[in-house]
mmCIF file of C-alpha atoms and ligand atoms in Angstrom:
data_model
loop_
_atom_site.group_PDB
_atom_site.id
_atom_site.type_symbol
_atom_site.label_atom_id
_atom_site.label_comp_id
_atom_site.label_asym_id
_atom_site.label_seq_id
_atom_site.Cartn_x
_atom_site.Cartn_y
_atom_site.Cartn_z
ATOM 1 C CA UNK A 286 18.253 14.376 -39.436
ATOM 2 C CA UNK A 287 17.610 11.562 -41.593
ATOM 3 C CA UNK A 288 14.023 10.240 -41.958
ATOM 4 C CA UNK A 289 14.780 7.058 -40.827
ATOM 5 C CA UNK A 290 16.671 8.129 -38.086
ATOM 6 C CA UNK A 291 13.187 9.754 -36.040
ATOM 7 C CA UNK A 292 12.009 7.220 -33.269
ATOM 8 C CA UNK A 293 8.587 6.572 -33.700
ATOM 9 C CA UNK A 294 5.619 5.343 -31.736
ATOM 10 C CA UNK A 295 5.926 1.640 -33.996
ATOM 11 C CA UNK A 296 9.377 1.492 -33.152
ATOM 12 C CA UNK A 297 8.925 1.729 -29.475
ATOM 13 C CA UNK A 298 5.380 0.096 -28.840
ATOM 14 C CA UNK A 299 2.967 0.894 -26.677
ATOM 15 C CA UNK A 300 4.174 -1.067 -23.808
ATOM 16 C CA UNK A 301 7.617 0.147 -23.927
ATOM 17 C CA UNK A 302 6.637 3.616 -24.607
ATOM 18 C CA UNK A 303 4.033 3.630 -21.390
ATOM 19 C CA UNK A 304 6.539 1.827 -19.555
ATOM 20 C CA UNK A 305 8.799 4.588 -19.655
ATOM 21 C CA UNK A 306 6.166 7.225 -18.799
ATOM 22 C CA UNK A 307 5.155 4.846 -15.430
ATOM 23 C CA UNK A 308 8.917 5.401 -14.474
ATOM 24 C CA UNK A 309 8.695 9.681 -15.175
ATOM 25 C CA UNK A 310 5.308 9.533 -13.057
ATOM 26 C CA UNK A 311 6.380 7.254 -10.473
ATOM 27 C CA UNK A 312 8.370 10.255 -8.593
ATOM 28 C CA UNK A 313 4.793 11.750 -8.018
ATOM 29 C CA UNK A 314 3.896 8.694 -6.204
ATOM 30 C CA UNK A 315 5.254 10.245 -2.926
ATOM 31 C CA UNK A 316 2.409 12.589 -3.257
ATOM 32 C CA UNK A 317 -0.350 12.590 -0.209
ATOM 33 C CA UNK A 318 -3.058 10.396 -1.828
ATOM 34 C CA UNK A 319 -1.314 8.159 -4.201
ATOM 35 C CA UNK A 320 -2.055 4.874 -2.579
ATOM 36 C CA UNK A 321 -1.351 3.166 -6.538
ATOM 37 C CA UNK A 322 0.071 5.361 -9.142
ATOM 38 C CA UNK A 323 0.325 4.282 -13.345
ATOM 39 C CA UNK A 324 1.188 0.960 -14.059
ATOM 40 C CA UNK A 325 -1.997 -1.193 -12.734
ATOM 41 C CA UNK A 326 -5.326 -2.038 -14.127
ATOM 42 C CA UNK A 327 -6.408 1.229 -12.129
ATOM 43 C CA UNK A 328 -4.780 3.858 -10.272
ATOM 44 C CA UNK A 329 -5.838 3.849 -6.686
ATOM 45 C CA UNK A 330 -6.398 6.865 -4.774
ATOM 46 C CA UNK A 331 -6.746 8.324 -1.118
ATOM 47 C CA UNK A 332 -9.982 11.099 -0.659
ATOM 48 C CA UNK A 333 -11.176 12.584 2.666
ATOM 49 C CA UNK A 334 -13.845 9.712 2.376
ATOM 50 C CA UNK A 335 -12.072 6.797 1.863
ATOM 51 C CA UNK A 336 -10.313 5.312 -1.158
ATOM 52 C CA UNK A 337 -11.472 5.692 -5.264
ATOM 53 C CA UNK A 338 -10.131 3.658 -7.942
ATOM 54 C CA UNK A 339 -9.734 5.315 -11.333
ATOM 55 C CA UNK A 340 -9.355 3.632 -15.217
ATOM 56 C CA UNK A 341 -9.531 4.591 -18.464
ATOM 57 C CA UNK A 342 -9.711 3.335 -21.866
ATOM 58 C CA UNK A 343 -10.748 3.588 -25.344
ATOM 59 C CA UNK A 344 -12.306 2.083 -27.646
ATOM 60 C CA UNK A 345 -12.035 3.481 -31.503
ATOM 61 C CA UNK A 346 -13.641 2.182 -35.229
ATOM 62 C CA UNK A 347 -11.194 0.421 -37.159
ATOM 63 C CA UNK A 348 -8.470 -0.237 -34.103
ATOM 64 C CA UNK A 349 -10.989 -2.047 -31.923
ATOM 65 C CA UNK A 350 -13.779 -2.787 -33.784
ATOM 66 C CA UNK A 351 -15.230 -2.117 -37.081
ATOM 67 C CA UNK A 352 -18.597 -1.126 -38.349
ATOM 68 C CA UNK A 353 -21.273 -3.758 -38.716
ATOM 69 C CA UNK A 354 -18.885 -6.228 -35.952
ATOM 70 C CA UNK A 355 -21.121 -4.769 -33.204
ATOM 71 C CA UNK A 356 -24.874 -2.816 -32.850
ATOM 72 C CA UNK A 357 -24.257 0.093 -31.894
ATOM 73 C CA UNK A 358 -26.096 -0.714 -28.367
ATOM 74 C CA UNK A 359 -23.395 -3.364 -28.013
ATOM 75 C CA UNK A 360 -20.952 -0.883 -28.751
ATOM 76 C CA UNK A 361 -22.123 1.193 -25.802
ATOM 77 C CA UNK A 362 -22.329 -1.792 -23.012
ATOM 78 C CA UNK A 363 -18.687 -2.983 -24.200
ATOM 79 C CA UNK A 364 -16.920 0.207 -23.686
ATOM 80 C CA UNK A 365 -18.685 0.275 -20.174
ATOM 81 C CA UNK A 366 -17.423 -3.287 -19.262
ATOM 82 C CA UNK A 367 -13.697 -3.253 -20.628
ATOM 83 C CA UNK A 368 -13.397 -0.352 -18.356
ATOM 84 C CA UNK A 369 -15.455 -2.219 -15.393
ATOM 85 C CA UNK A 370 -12.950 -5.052 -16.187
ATOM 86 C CA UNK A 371 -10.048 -2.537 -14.796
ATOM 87 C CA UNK A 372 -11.899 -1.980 -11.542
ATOM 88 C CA UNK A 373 -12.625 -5.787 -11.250
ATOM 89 C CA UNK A 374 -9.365 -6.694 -11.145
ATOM 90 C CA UNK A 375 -8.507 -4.675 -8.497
ATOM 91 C CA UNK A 376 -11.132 -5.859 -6.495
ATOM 92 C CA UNK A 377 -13.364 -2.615 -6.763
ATOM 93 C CA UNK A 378 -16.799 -1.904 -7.686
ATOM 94 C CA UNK A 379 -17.910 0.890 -10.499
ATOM 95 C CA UNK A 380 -19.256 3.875 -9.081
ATOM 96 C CA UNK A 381 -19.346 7.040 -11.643
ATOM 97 C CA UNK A 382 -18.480 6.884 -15.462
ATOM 98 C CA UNK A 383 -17.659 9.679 -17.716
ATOM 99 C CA UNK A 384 -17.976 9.355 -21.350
ATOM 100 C CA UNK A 385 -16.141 11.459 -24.003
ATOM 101 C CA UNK A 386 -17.662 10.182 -27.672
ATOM 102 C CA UNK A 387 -16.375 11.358 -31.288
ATOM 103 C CA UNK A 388 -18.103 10.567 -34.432
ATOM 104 C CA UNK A 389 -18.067 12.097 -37.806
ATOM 105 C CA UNK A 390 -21.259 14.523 -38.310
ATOM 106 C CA UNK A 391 -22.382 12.158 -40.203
ATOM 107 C CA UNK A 392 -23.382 9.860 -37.682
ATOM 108 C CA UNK A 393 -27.087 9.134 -37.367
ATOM 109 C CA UNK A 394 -28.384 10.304 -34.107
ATOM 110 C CA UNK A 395 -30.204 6.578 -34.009
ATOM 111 C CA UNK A 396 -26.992 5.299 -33.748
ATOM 112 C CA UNK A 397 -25.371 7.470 -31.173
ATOM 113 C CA UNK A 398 -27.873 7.330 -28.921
ATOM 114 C CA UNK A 399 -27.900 3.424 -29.301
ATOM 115 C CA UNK A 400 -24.237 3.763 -28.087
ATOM 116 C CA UNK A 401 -25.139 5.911 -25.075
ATOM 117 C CA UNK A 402 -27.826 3.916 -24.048
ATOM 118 C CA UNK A 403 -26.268 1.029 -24.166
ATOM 119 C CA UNK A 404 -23.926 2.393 -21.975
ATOM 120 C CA UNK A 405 -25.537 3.664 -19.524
ATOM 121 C CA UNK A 406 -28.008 0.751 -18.893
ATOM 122 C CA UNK A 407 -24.688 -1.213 -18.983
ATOM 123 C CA UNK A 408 -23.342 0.971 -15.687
ATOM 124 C CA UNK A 409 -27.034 1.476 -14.384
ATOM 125 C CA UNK A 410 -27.074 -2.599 -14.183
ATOM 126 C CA UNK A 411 -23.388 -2.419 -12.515
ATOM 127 C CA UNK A 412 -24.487 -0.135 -9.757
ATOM 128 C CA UNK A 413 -22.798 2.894 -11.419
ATOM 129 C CA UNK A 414 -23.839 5.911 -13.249
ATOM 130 C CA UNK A 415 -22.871 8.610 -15.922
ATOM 131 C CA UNK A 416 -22.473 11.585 -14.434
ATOM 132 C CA UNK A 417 -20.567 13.407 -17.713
ATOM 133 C CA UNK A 418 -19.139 13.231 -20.635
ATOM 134 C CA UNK A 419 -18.127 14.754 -23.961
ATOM 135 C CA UNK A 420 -18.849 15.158 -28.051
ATOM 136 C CA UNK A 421 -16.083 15.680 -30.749
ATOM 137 C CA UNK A 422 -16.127 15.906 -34.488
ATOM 138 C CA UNK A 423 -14.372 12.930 -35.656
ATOM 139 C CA UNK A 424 -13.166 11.197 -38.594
ATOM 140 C CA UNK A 425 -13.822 7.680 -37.075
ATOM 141 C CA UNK A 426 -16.334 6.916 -34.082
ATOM 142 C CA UNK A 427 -14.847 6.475 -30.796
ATOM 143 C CA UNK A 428 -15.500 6.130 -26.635
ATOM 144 C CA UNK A 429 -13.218 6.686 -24.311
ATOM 145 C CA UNK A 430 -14.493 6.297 -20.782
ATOM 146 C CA UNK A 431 -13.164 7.339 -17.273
ATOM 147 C CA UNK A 432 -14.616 5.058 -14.570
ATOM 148 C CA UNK A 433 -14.265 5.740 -10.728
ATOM 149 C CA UNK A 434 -14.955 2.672 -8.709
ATOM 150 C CA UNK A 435 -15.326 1.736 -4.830
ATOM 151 C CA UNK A 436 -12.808 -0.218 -3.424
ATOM 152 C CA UNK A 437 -15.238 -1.952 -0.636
ATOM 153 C CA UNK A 438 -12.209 -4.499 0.682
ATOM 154 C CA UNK A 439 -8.446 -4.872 0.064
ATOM 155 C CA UNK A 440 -6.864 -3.565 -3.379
ATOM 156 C CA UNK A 441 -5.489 -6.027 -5.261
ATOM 157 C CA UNK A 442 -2.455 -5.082 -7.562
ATOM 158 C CA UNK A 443 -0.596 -6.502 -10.360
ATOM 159 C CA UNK A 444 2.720 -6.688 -7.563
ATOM 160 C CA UNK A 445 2.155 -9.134 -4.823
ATOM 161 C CA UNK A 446 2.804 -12.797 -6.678
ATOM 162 C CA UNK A 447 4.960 -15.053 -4.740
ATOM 163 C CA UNK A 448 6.909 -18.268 -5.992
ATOM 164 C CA UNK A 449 4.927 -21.394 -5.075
ATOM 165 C CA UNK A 450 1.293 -19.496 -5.747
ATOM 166 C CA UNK A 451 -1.212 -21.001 -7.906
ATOM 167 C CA UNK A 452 -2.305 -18.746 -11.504
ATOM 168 C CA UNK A 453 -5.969 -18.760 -11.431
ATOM 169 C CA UNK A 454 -8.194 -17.976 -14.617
ATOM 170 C CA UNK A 455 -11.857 -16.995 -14.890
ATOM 171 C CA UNK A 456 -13.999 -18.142 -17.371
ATOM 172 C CA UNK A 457 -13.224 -19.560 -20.674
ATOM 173 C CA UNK A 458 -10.716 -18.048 -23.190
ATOM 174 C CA UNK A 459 -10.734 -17.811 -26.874
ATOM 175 C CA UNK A 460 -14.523 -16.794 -28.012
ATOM 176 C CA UNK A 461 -13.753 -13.592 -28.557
ATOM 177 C CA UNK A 462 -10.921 -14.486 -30.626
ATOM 178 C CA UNK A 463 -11.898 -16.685 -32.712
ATOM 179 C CA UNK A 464 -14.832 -13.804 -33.376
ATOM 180 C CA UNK A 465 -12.420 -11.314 -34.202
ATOM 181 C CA UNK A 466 -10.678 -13.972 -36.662
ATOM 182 C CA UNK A 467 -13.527 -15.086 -38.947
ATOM 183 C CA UNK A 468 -14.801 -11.102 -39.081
ATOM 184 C CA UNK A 469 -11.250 -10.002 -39.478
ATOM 185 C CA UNK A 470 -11.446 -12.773 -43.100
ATOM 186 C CA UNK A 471 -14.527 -11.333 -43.890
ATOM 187 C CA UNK A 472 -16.917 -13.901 -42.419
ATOM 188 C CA UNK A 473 -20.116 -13.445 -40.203
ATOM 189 C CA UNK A 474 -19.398 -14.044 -36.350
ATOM 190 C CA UNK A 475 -20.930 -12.425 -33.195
ATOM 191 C CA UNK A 476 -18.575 -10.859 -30.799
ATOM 192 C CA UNK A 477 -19.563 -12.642 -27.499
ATOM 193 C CA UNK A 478 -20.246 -9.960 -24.801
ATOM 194 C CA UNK A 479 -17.522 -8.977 -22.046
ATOM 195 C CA UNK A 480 -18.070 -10.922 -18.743
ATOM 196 C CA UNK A 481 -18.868 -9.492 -15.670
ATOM 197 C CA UNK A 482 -16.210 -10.183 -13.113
ATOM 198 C CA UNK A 483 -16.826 -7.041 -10.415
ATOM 199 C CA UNK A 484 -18.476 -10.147 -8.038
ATOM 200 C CA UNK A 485 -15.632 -12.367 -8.734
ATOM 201 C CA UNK A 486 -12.849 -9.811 -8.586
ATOM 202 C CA UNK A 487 -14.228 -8.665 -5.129
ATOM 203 C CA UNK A 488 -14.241 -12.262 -3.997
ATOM 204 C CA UNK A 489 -10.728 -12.750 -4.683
ATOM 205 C CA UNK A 490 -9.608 -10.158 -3.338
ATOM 206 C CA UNK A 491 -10.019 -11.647 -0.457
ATOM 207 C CA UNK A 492 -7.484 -14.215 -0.922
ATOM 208 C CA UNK A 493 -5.171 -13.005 -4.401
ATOM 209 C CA UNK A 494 -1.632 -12.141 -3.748
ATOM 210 C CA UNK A 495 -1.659 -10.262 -7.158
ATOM 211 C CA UNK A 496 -5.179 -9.669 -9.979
ATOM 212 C CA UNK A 497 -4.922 -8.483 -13.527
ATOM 213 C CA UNK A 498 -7.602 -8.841 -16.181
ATOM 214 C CA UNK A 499 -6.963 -10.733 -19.519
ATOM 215 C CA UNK A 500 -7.264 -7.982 -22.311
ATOM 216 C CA UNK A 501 -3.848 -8.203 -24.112
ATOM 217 C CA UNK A 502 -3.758 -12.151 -23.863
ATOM 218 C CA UNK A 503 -3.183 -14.607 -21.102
ATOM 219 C CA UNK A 504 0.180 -15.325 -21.582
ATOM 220 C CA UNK A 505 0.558 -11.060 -22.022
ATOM 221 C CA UNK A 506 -1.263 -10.261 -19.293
ATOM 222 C CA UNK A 507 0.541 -12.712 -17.325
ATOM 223 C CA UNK A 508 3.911 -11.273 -18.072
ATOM 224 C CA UNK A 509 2.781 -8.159 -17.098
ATOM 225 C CA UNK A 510 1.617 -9.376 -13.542
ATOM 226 C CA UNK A 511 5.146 -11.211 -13.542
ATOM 227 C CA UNK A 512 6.953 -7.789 -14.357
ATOM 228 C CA UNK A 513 5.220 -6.306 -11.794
ATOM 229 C CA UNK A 514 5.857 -9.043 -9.220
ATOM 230 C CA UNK A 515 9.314 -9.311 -10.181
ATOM 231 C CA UNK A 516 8.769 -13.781 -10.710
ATOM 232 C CA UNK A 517 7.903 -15.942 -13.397
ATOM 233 C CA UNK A 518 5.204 -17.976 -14.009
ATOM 234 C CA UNK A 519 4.588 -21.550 -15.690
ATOM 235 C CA UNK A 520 1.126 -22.237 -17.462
ATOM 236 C CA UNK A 521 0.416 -25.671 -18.580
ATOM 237 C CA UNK A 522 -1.372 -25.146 -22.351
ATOM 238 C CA UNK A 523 -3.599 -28.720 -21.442
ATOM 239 C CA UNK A 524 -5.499 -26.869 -18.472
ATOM 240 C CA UNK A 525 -5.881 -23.513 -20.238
ATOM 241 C CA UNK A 526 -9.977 -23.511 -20.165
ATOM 242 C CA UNK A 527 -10.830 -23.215 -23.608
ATOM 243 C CA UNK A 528 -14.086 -21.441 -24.839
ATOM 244 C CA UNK A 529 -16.436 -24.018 -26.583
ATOM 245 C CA UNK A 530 -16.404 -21.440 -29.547
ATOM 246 C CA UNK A 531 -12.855 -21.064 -29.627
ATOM 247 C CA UNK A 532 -12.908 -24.963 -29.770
ATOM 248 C CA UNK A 533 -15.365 -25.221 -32.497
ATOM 249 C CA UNK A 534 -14.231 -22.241 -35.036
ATOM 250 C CA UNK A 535 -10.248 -23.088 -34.342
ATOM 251 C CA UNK A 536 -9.813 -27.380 -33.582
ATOM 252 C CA UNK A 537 -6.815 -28.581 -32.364
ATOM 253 C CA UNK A 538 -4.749 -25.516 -31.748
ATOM 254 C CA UNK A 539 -7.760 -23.760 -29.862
ATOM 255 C CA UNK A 540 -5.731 -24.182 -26.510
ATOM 256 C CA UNK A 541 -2.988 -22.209 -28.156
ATOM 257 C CA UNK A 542 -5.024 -19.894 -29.555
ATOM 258 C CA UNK A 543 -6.734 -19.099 -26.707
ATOM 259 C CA UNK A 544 -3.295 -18.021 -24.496
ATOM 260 C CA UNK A 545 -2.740 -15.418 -26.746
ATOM 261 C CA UNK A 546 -5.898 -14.469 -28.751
ATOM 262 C CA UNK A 547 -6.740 -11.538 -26.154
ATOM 263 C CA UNK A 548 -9.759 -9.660 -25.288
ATOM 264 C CA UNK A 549 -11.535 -12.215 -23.055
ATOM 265 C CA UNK A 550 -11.777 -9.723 -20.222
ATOM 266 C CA UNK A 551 -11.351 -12.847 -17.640
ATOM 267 C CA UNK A 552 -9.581 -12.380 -14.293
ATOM 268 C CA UNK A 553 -5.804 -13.838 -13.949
ATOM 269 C CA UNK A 554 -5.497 -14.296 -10.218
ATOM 270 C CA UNK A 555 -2.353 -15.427 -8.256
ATOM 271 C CA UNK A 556 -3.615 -17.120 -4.874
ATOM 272 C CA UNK A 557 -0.465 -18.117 -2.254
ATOM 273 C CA UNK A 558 -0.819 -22.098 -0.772
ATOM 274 C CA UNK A 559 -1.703 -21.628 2.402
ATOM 275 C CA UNK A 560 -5.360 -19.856 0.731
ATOM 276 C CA UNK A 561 -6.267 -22.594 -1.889
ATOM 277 C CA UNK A 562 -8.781 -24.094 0.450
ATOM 278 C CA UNK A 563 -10.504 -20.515 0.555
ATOM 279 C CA UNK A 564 -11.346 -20.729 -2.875
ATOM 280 C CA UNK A 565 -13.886 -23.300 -3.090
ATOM 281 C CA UNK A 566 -16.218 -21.111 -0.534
ATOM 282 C CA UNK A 567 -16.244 -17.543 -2.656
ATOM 283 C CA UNK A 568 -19.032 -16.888 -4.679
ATOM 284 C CA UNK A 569 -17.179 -16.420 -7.912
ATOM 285 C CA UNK A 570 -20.639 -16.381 -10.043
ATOM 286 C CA UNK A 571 -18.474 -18.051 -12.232
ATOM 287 C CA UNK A 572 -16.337 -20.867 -12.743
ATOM 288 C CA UNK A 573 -12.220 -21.031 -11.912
ATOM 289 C CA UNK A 574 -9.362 -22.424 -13.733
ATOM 290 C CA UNK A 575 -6.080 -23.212 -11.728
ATOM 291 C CA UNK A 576 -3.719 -23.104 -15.173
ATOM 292 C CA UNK A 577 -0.230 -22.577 -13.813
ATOM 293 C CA UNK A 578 1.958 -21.573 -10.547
ATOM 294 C CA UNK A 579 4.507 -18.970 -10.328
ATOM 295 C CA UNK A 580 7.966 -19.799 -10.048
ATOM 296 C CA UNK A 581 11.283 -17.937 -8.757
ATOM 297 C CA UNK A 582 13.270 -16.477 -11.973
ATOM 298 C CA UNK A 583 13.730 -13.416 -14.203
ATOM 299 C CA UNK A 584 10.154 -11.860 -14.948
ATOM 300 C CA UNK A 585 8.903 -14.362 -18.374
ATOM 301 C CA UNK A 586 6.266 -16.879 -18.840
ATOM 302 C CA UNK A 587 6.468 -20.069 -20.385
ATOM 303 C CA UNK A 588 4.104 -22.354 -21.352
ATOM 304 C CA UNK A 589 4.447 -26.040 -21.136
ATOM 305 C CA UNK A 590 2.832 -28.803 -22.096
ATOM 306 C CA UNK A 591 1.458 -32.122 -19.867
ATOM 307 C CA UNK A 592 4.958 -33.289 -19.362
ATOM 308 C CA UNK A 593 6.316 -29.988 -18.027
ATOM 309 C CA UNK A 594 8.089 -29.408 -21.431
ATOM 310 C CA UNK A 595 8.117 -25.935 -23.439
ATOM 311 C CA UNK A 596 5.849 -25.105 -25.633
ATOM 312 C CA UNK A 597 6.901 -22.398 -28.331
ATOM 313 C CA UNK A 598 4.122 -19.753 -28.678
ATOM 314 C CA UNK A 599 4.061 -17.889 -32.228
ATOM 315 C CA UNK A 600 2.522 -15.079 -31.167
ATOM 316 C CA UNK A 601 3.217 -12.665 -28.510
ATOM 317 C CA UNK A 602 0.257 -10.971 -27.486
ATOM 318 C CA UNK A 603 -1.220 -7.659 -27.903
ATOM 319 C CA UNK A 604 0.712 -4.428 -28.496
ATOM 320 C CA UNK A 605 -1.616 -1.216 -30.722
ATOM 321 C CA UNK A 606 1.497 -0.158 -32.672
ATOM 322 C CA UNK A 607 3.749 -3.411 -33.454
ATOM 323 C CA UNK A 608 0.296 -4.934 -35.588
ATOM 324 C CA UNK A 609 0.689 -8.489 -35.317
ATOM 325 C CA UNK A 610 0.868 -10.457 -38.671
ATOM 326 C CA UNK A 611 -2.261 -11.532 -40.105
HETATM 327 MG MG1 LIG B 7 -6.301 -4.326 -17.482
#
């Protein structure tokens, strides 16, 4: 076997490569207790006393962040809220974290426990707590986090979109890209901290056909809620709310930017007709962005401009192991 003839994880990508993994595990779904198996935001599961939602994710020096981008405390609260992100946009509430940390021995101890207490002030202020964790030598410093939440009303998943619903957006988009951009060139930015959406993504539960966060990229993360729903959505790149520091560091393009830049942590939301009047009376704690509707069609997403024309988008979104060029 030639060298080049070994299929490897950059060939593949991650989605493609999880994608086929969701397919192995989804025989397992028949299993007592599997209300939601792999392939959401977070797995949802069935217990003696009542129903747990479970998520977990990483984030690792030099993949997600780099040294000096974020204190160390910031470090800590971040890799709390990606994860509380997850639960949000199934409509749940975090409950119990576990933490599993690597760092090289070098690490000062100031600096770890910065990370652990940001973190766990970050879930003490979310109603959750740590209740475990683990340390491993490490050539880069890392967190990956498992996060159990409550599901206190109805589960919203990434399958449920209908055509003729309205695509919703929390927030503003873009901040945290344009951060990433001018520290990724070598220039001094702050990376803005991760909302909190566990208030909003309970509220629209309520009335969401279908809920994903905005991690990978709006335009990603809305393919993925199409792929799930099996439709296809259209979102118009004029209402796209853009991030006042998106606008400022990027200019004319920011709207652009912003659909793909990732990272905002923002809920996508899919709410049917007949529940667009319900909207105005949840208590988001935040403001709400109708930016497209979902149409009938193969699973895709295009964005269009004022007129209803395409837009091309340069950049697809996302993906650990096809790097995206600079
Ligand atoms: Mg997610």
């Amino acid at each position: 076997v030639t060298e080049g003839r070994v299929r490897r994880l950059r060939d593949v990508g991650e989605h493609a490569w999880i994608g086929r993994w969701i397919g192995r595990l989804a025989r397992d779904r028949g299993h007592a207790g599997v209300i939601i198996g792999p392939g959401d935001d977070a797995a949802a599961v069935r217990t003696r006393r009542g129903t747990l939602l479970l998520t977990t994710d990483t984030l690792l020096e030099d993949v997600h962040f780099r040294r000096g981008w974020l204190a160390p405390r910031d470090l800590g609260r971040r890799a709390f809220a990606v994860n509380a992100s997850d639960v949000a946009a199934m409509g749940g509430v975090p409950r119990f974290a576990l933490v599993a940390l690597s760092a090289p021995g070098r690490t000062p101890i100031a600096e770890l426990d910065a990370v652990m207490a940001g973190f766990s002030s970050a879930a003490r202020r979310a109603g959750a707590r740590v209740v475990g964790g683990n340390l491993v030598a490490a050539t880069r410093l890392g967190i990956t986090v498992a996060l159990v939440g409550d599901a206190p009303g109805r589960i919203v998943t990434r399958a449920g979109a209908h055509p003729g619903d309205v695509v919703f957006v929390t927030g503003a988009l873009g901040a945290t890209g344009a951060a990433v951009r001018r520290l990724r060139a070598g220039r001094r930015a702050s990376l803005p901290a991760v909302p909190d959406r566990v208030r909003a993504g309970v509220a629209l539960a309520r009335v969401a056909s279908a809920m994903i966060d905005v991690s990978d990229g709006l335009l990603q993360d809305a393919r993925h809620l199409c792929r799930a729903s099996g439709v296809a959505a259209e979102i118009a790149l004029d209402r796209i709310p853009v991030a006042r520091a998106c606008r400022t560091a990027v200019g004319r393009d920011a709207a652009a930017f912003a659909a793909v830049a990732g990272e905002d942590y923002e809920l996508l939301a899919t709410v049917p007709a007949a529940r667009l009047a319900a909207i105005a009376r949840l208590r988001l704690g935040c403001r709400i962005t109708a930016v497209g509707r979902i149409v009938a069609g193969a699973p895709a997403v295009r964005l269009v401009d004022a007129a209803g024309k395409s837009v091309p988008t340069v950049r697809g979104g996302f993906d650990h192991f096809r790097p995206l060029p600079a």
